PDB file of C-alpha atoms and ligand atoms in Angstrom:
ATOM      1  CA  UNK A  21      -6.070 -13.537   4.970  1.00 96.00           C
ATOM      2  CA  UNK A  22      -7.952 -13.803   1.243  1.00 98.00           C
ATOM      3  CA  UNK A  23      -8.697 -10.761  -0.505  1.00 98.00           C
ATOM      4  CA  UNK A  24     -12.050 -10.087  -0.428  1.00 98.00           C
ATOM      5  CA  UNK A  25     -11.882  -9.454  -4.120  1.00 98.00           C
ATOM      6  CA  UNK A  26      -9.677  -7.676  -6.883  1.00 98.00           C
ATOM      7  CA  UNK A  27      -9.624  -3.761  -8.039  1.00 98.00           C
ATOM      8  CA  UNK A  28      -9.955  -2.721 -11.732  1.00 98.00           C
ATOM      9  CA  UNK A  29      -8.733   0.564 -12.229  1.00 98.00           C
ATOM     10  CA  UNK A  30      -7.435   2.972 -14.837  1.00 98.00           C
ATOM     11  CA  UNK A  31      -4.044   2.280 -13.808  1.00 98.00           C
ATOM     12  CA  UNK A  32      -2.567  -0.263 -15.347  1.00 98.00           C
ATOM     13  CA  UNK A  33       0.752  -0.182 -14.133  1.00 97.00           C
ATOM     14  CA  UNK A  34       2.588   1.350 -11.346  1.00 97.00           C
ATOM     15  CA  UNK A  35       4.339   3.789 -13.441  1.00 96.00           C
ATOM     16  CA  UNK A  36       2.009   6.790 -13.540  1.00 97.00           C
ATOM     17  CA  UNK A  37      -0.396   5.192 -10.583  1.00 98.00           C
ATOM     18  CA  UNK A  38      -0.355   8.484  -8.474  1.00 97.00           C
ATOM     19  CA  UNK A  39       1.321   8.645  -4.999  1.00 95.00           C
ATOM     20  CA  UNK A  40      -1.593   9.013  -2.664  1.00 96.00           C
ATOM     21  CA  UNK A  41      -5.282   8.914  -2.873  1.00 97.00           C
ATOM     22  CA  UNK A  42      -7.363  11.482  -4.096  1.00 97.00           C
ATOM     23  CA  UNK A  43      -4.739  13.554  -6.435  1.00 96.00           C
ATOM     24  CA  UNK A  44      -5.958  12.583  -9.461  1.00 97.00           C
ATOM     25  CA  UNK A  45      -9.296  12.787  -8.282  1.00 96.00           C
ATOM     26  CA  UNK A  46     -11.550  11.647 -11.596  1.00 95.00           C
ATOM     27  CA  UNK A  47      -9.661   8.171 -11.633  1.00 97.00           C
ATOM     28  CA  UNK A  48     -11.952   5.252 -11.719  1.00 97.00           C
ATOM     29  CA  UNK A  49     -11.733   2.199 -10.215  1.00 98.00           C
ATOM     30  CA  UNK A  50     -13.906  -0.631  -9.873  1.00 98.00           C
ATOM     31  CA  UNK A  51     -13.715  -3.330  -6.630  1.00 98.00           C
ATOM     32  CA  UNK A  52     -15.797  -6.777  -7.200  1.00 98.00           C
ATOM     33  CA  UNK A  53     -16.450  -8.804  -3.973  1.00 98.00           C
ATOM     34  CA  UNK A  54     -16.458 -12.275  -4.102  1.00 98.00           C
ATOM     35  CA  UNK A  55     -19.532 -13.929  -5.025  1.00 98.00           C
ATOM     36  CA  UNK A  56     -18.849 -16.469  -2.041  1.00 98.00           C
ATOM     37  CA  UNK A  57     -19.009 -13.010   0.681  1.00 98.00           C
ATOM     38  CA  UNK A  58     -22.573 -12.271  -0.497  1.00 98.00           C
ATOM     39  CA  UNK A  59     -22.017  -8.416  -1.747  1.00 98.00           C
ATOM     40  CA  UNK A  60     -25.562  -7.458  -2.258  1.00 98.00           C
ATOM     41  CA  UNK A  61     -25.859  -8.237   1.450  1.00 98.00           C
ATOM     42  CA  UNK A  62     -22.453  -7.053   3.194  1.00 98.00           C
ATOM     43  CA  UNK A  63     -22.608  -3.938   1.570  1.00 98.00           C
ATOM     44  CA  UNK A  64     -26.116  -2.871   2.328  1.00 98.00           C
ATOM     45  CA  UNK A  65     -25.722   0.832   4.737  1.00 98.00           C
ATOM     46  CA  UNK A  66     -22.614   1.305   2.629  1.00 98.00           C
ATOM     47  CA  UNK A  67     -24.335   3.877   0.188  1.00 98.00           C
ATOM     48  CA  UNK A  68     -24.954   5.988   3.153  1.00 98.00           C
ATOM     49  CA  UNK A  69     -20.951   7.289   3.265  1.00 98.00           C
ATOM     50  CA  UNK A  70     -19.330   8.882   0.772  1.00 98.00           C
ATOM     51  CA  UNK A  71     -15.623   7.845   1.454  1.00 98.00           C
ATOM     52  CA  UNK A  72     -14.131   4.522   2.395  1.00 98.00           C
ATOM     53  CA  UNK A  73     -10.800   3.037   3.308  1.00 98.00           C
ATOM     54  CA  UNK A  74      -9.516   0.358   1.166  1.00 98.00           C
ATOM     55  CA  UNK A  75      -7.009  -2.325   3.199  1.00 98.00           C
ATOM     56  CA  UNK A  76      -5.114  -4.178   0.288  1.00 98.00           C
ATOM     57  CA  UNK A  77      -2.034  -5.904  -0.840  1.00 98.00           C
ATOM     58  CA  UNK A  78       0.944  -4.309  -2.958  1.00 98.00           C
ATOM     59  CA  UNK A  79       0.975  -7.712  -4.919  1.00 97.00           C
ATOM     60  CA  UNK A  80       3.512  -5.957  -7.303  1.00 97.00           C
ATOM     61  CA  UNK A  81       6.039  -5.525  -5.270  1.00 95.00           C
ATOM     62  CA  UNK A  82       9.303  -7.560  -7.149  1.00 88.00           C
ATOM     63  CA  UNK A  83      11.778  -7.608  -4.408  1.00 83.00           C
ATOM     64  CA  UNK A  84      11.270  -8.304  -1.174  1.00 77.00           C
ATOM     65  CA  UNK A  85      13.654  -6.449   0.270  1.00 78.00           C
ATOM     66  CA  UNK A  86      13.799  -4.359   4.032  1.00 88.00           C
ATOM     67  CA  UNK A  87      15.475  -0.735   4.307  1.00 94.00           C
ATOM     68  CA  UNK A  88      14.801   0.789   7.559  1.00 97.00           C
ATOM     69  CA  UNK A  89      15.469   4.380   5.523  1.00 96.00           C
ATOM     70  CA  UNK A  90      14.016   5.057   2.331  1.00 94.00           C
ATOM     71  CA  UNK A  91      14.072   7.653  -0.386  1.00 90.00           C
ATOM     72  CA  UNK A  92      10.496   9.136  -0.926  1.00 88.00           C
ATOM     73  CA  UNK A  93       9.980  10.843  -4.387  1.00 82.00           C
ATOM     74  CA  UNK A  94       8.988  14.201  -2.733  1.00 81.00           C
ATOM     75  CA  UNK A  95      12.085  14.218  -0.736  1.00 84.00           C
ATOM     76  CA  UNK A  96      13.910  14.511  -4.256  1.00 74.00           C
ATOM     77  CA  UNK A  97      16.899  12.232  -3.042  1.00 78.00           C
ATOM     78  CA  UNK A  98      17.043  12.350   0.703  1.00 88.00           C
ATOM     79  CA  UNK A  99      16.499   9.314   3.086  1.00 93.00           C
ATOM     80  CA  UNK A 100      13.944   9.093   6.437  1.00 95.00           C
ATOM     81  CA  UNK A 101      13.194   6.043   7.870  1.00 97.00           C
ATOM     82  CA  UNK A 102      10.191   4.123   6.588  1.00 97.00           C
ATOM     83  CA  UNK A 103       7.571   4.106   9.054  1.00 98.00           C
ATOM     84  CA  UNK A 104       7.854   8.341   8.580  1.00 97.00           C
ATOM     85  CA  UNK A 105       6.476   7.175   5.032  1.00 96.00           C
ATOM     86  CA  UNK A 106       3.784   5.445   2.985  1.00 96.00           C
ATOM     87  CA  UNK A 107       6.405   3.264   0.919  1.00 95.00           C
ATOM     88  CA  UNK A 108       5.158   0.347  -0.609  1.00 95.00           C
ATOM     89  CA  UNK A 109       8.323  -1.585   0.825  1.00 94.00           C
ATOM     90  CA  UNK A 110       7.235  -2.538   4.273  1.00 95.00           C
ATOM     91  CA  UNK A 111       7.747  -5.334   6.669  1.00 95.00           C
ATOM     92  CA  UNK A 112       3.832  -6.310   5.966  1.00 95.00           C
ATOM     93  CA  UNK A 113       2.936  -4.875   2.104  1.00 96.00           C
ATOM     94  CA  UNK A 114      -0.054  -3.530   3.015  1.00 98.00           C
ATOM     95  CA  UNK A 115      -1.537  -0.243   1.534  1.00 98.00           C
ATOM     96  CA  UNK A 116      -4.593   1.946   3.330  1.00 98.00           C
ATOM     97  CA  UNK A 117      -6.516   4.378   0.371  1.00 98.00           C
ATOM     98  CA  UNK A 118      -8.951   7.139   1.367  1.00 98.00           C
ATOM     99  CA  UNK A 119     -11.280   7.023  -1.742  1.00 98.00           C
ATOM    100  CA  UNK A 120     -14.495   8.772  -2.769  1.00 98.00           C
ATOM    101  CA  UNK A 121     -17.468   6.122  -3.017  1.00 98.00           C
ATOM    102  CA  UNK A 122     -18.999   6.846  -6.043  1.00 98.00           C
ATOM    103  CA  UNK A 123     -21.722   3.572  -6.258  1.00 98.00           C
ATOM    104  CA  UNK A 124     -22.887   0.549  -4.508  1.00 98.00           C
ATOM    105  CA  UNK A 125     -23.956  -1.831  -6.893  1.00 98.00           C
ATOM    106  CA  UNK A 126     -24.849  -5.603  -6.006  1.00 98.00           C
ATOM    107  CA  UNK A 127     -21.429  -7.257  -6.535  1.00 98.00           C
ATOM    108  CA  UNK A 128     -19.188  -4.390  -5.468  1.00 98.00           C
ATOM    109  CA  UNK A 129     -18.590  -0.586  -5.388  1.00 98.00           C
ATOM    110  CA  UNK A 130     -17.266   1.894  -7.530  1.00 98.00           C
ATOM    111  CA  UNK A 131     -14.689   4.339  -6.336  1.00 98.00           C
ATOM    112  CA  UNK A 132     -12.778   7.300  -7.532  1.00 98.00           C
ATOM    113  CA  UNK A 133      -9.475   8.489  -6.356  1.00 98.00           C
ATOM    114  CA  UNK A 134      -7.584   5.553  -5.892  1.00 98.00           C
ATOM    115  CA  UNK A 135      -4.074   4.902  -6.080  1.00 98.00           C
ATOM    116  CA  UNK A 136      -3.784   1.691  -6.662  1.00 98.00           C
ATOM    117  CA  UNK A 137      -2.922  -0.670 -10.275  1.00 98.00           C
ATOM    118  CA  UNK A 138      -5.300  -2.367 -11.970  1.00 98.00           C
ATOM    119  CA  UNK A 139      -5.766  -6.299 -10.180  1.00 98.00           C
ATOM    120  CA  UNK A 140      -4.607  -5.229  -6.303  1.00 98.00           C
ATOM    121  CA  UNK A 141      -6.091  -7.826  -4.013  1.00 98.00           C
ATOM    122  CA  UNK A 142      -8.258  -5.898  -1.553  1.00 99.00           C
ATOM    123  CA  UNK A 143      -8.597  -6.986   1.879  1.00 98.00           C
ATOM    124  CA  UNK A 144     -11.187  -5.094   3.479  1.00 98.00           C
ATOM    125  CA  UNK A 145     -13.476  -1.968   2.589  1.00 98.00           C
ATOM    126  CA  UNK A 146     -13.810   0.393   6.145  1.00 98.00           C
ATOM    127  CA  UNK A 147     -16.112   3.611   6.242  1.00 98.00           C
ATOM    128  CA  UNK A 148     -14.757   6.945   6.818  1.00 98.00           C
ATOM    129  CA  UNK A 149     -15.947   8.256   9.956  1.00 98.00           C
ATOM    130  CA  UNK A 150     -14.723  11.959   9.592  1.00 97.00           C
ATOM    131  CA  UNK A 151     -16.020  13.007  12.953  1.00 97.00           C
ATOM    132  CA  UNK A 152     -13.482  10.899  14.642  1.00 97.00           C
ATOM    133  CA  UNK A 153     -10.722  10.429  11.844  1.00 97.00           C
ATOM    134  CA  UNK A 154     -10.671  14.076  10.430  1.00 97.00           C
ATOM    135  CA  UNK A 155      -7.954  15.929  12.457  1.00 97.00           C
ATOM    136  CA  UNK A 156      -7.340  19.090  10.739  1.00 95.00           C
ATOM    137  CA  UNK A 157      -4.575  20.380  13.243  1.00 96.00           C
ATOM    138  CA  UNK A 158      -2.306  17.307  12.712  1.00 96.00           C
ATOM    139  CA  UNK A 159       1.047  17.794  12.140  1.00 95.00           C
ATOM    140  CA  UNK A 160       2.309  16.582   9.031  1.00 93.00           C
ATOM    141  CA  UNK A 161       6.189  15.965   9.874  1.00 93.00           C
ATOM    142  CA  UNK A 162       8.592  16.521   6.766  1.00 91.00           C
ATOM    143  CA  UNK A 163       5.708  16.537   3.985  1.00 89.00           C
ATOM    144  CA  UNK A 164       4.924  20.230   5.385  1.00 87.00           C
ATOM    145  CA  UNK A 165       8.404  21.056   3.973  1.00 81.00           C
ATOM    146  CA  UNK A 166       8.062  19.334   0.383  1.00 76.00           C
ATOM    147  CA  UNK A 167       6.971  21.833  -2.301  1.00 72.00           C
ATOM    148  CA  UNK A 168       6.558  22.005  -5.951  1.00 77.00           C
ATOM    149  CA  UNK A 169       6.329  24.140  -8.840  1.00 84.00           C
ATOM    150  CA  UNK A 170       3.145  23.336 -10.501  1.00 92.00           C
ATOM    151  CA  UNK A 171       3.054  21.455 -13.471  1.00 95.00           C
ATOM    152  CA  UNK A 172       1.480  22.242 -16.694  1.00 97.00           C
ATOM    153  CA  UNK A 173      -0.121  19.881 -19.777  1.00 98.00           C
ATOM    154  CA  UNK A 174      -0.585  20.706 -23.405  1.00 98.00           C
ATOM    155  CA  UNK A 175      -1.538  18.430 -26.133  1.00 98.00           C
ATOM    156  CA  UNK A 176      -0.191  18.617 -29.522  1.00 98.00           C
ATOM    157  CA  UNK A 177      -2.671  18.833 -32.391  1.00 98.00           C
ATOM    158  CA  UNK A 178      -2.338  15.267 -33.340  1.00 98.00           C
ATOM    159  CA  UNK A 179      -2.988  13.959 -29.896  1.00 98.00           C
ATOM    160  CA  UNK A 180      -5.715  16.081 -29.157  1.00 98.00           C
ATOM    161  CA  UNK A 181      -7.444  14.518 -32.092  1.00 98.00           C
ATOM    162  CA  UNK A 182      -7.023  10.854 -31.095  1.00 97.00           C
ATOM    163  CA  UNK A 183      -8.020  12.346 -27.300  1.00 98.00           C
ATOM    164  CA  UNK A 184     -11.733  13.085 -29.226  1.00 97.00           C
ATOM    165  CA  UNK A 185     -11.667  10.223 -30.999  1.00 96.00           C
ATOM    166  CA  UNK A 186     -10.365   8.066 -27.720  1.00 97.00           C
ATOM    167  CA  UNK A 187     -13.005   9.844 -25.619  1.00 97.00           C
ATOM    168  CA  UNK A 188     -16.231   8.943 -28.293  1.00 95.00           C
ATOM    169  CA  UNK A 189     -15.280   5.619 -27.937  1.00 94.00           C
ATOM    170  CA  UNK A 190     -15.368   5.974 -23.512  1.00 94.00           C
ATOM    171  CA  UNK A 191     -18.103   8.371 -22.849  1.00 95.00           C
ATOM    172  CA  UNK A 192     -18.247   7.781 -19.350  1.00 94.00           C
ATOM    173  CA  UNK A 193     -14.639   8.326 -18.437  1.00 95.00           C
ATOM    174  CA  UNK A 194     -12.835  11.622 -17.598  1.00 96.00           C
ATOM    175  CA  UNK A 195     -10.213  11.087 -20.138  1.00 97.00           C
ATOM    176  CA  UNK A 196      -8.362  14.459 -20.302  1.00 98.00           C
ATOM    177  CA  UNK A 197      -8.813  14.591 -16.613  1.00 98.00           C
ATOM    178  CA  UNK A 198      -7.027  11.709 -15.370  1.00 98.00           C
ATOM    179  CA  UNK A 199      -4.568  12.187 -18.279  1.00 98.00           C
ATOM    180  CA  UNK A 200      -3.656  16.142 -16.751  1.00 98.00           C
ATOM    181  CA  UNK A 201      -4.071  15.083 -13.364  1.00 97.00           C
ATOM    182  CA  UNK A 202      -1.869  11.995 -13.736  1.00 98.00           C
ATOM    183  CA  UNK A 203       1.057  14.038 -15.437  1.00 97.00           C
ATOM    184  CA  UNK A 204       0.667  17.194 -13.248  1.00 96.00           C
ATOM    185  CA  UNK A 205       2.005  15.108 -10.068  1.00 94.00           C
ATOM    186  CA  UNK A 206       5.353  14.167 -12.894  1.00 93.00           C
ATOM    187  CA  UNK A 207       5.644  10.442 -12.753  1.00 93.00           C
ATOM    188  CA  UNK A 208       8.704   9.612 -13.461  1.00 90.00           C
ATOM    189  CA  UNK A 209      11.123   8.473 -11.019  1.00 84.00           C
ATOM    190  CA  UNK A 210      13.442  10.788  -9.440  1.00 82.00           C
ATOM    191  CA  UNK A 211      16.624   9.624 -11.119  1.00 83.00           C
ATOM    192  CA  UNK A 212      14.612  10.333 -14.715  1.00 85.00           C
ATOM    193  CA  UNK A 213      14.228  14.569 -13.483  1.00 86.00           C
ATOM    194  CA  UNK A 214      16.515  17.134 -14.605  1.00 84.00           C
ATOM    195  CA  UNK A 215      17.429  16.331 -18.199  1.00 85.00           C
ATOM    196  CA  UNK A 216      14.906  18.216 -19.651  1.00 86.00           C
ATOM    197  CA  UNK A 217      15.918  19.576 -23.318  1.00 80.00           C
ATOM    198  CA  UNK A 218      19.001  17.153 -23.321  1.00 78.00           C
ATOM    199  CA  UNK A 219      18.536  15.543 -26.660  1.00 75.00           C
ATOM    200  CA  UNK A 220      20.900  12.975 -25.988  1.00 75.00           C
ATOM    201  CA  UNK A 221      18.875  11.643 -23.122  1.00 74.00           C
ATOM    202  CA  UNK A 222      15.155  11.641 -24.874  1.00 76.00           C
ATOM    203  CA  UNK A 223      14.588   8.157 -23.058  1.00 78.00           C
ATOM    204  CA  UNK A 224      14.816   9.884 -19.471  1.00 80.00           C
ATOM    205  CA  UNK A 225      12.287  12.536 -21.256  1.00 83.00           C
ATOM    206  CA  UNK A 226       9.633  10.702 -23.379  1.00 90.00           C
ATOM    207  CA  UNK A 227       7.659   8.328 -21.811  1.00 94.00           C
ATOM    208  CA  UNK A 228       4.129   6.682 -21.552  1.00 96.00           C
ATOM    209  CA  UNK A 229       1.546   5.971 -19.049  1.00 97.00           C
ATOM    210  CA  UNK A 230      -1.357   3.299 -20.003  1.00 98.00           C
ATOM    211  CA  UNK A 231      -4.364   4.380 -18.408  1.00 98.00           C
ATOM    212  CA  UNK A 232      -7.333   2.318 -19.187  1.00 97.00           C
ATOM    213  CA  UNK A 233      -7.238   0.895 -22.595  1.00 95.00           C
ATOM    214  CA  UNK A 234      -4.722   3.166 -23.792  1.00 97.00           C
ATOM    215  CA  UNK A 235      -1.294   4.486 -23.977  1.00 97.00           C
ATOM    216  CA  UNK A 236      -0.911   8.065 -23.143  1.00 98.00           C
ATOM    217  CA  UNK A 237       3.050   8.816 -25.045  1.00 97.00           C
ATOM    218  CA  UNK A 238       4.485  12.098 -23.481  1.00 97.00           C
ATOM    219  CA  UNK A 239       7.698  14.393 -23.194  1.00 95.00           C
ATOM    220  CA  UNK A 240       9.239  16.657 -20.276  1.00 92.00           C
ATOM    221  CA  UNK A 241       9.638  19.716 -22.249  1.00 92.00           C
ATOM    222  CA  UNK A 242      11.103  21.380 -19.260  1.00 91.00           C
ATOM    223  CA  UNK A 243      10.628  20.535 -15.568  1.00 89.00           C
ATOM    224  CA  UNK A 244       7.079  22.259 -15.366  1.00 94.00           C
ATOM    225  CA  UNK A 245       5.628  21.932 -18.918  1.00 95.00           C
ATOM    226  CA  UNK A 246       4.681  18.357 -20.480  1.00 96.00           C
ATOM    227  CA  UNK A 247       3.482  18.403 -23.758  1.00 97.00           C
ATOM    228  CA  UNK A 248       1.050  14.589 -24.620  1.00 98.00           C
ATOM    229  CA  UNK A 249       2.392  13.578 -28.053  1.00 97.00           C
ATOM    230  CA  UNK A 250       0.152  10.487 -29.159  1.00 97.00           C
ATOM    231  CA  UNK A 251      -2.373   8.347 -27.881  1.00 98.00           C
ATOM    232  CA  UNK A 252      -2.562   4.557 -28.837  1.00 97.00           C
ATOM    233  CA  UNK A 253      -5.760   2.627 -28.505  1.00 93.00           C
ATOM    234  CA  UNK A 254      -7.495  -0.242 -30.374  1.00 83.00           C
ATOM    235  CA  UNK A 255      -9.370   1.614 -32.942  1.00 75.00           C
ATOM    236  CA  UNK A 256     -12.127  -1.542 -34.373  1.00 64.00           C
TER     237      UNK A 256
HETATM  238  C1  SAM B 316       3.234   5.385  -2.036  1.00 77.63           C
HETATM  239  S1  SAM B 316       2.057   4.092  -2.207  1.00 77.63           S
HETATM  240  C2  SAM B 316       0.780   4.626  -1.117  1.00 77.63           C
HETATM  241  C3  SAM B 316      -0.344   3.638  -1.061  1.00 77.63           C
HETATM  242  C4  SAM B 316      -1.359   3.855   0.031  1.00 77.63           C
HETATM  243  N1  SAM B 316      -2.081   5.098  -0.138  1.00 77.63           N
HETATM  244  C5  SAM B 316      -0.711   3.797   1.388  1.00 77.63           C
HETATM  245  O1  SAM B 316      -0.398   4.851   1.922  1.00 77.63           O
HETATM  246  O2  SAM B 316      -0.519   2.701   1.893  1.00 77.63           O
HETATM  247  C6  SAM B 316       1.311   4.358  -3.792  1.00 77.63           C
HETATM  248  C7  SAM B 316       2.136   3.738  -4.873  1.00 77.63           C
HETATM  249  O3  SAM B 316       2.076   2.337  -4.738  1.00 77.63           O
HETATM  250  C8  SAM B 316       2.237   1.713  -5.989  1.00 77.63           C
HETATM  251  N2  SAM B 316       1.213   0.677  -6.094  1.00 77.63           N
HETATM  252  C9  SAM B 316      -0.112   0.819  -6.280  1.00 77.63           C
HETATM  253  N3  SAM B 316      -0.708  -0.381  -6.315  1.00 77.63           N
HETATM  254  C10 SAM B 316       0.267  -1.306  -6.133  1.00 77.63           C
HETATM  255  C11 SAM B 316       0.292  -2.718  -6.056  1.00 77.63           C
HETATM  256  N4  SAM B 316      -0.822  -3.425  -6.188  1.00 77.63           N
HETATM  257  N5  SAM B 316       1.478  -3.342  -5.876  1.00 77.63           N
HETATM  258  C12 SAM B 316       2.620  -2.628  -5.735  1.00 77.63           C
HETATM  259  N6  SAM B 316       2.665  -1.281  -5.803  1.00 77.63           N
HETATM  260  C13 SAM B 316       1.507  -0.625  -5.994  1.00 77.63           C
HETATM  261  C14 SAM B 316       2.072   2.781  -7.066  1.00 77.63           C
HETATM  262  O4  SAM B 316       3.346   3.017  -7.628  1.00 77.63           O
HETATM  263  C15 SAM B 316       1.599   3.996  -6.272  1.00 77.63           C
HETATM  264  O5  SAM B 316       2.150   5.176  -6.806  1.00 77.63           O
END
């Protein structure tokens, strides 16, 4: 199979790419088709839906390794086996996004919701067809027992300046959004949780995401309060 073309999107690296589709809802993301696959033409009916399913590739995966049981974030340490999950370490890497369709345009579409990094090789674009896929009785196995406290962001003074100054320079980008949205779901790895406060282990506490051309620096102040502490982008 080729990839029918590549994703940009805010995320530039897996750290701080969100977990599932649609829960940081304002992220952007944008997929070009391949000249060669005629996109003005393949896509035409497209703008009719507004949600597709993305097919693609996890083309970062570093290892390839197989465990028949793996450790899902949300399950905060315990093991199920991994076809109960949507791990990115499969037999076949292949991921499967629900994402809103924002636009057609003529050499590809743009998309919100995604949960994929920046450059993912995209195999195939689906519609959603809710009348047959929406099944709002379904049971939802052990997710249905996972629950969280929620979550909340602040912004020092500084970095609330450099988020106005950041934003002038994007004005068509939910910056604050996807910044609160991405930081609400906490993502740092599961091993990283539960030091909060401990100043002798400020690396498991302060870290930073880069969503689109910047570098969002932040700190667990305690499990459900992260405070954004400085914002780095190219400033000419
Ligand atoms: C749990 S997977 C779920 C992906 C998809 N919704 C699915 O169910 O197949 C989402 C995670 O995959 C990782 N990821 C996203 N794009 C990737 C890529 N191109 N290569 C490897 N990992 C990726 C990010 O860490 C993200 O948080």
């Amino acid at each position: 199979m080729e990839p029918i073309g590549f994703i940009e999107s805010c995320f530039k690296d897996k750290f701080g790419t969100p977990r599932q589709p649609g829960l940081v809802k304002s992220a952007w993301a944008k997929l070009r088709i391949r000249a060669d696959l005629q996109p003005a033409e393949a896509l035409q009916g497209l703008e009719g839906f507004s949600h597709v399913w993305l097919v693609w590739v996890f083309h970062q995966n570093k290892v390839a390794r197989y465990h028949a049981k793996v450790h899902p974030p949300r399950m905060g340490g315990k093991s199920i086996g991994l076809f109960a999950t949507r791990t990115p370490h499969r037999p076949n890497p292949i991921g499967l996004s629900l994402v809103e369709l924002v636009k057609v345009e003529a050499d590809g579409i743009i998309v919100s919701g995604a949960d994929l990094v920046d450059g993912t090789p995209i195999l195939d674009i689906k519609p959603y067809l809710p009348e047959i896929e929406s099944i709002p009785d379904a049971k939802t196995g052990w997710t249905s027992q996972v629950q969280k406290d929620p979550i909340q962001v602040e912004f020092t003074e500084h970095a609330s300046k450099l988020l106005a100054q950041w934003q002038q320079r994007n004005p068509d980008k939910k910056l604050k959004e996807v910044i609160e949205d991405t930081l609400k779901l906490d993502p740092r790895p599961v091993v990283y949780r539960g030091y909060e406060g401990n100043d002798g282990a400020s690396y498991r506490n302060k870290h930073a995401v880069r969503l689109f051309d910047g570098d969002v620096h932040f700190e667990f102040v305690n499990a459900n309060l992260v405070t954004v502490l400085d914002i780095l982008f190219t400033h000419n």
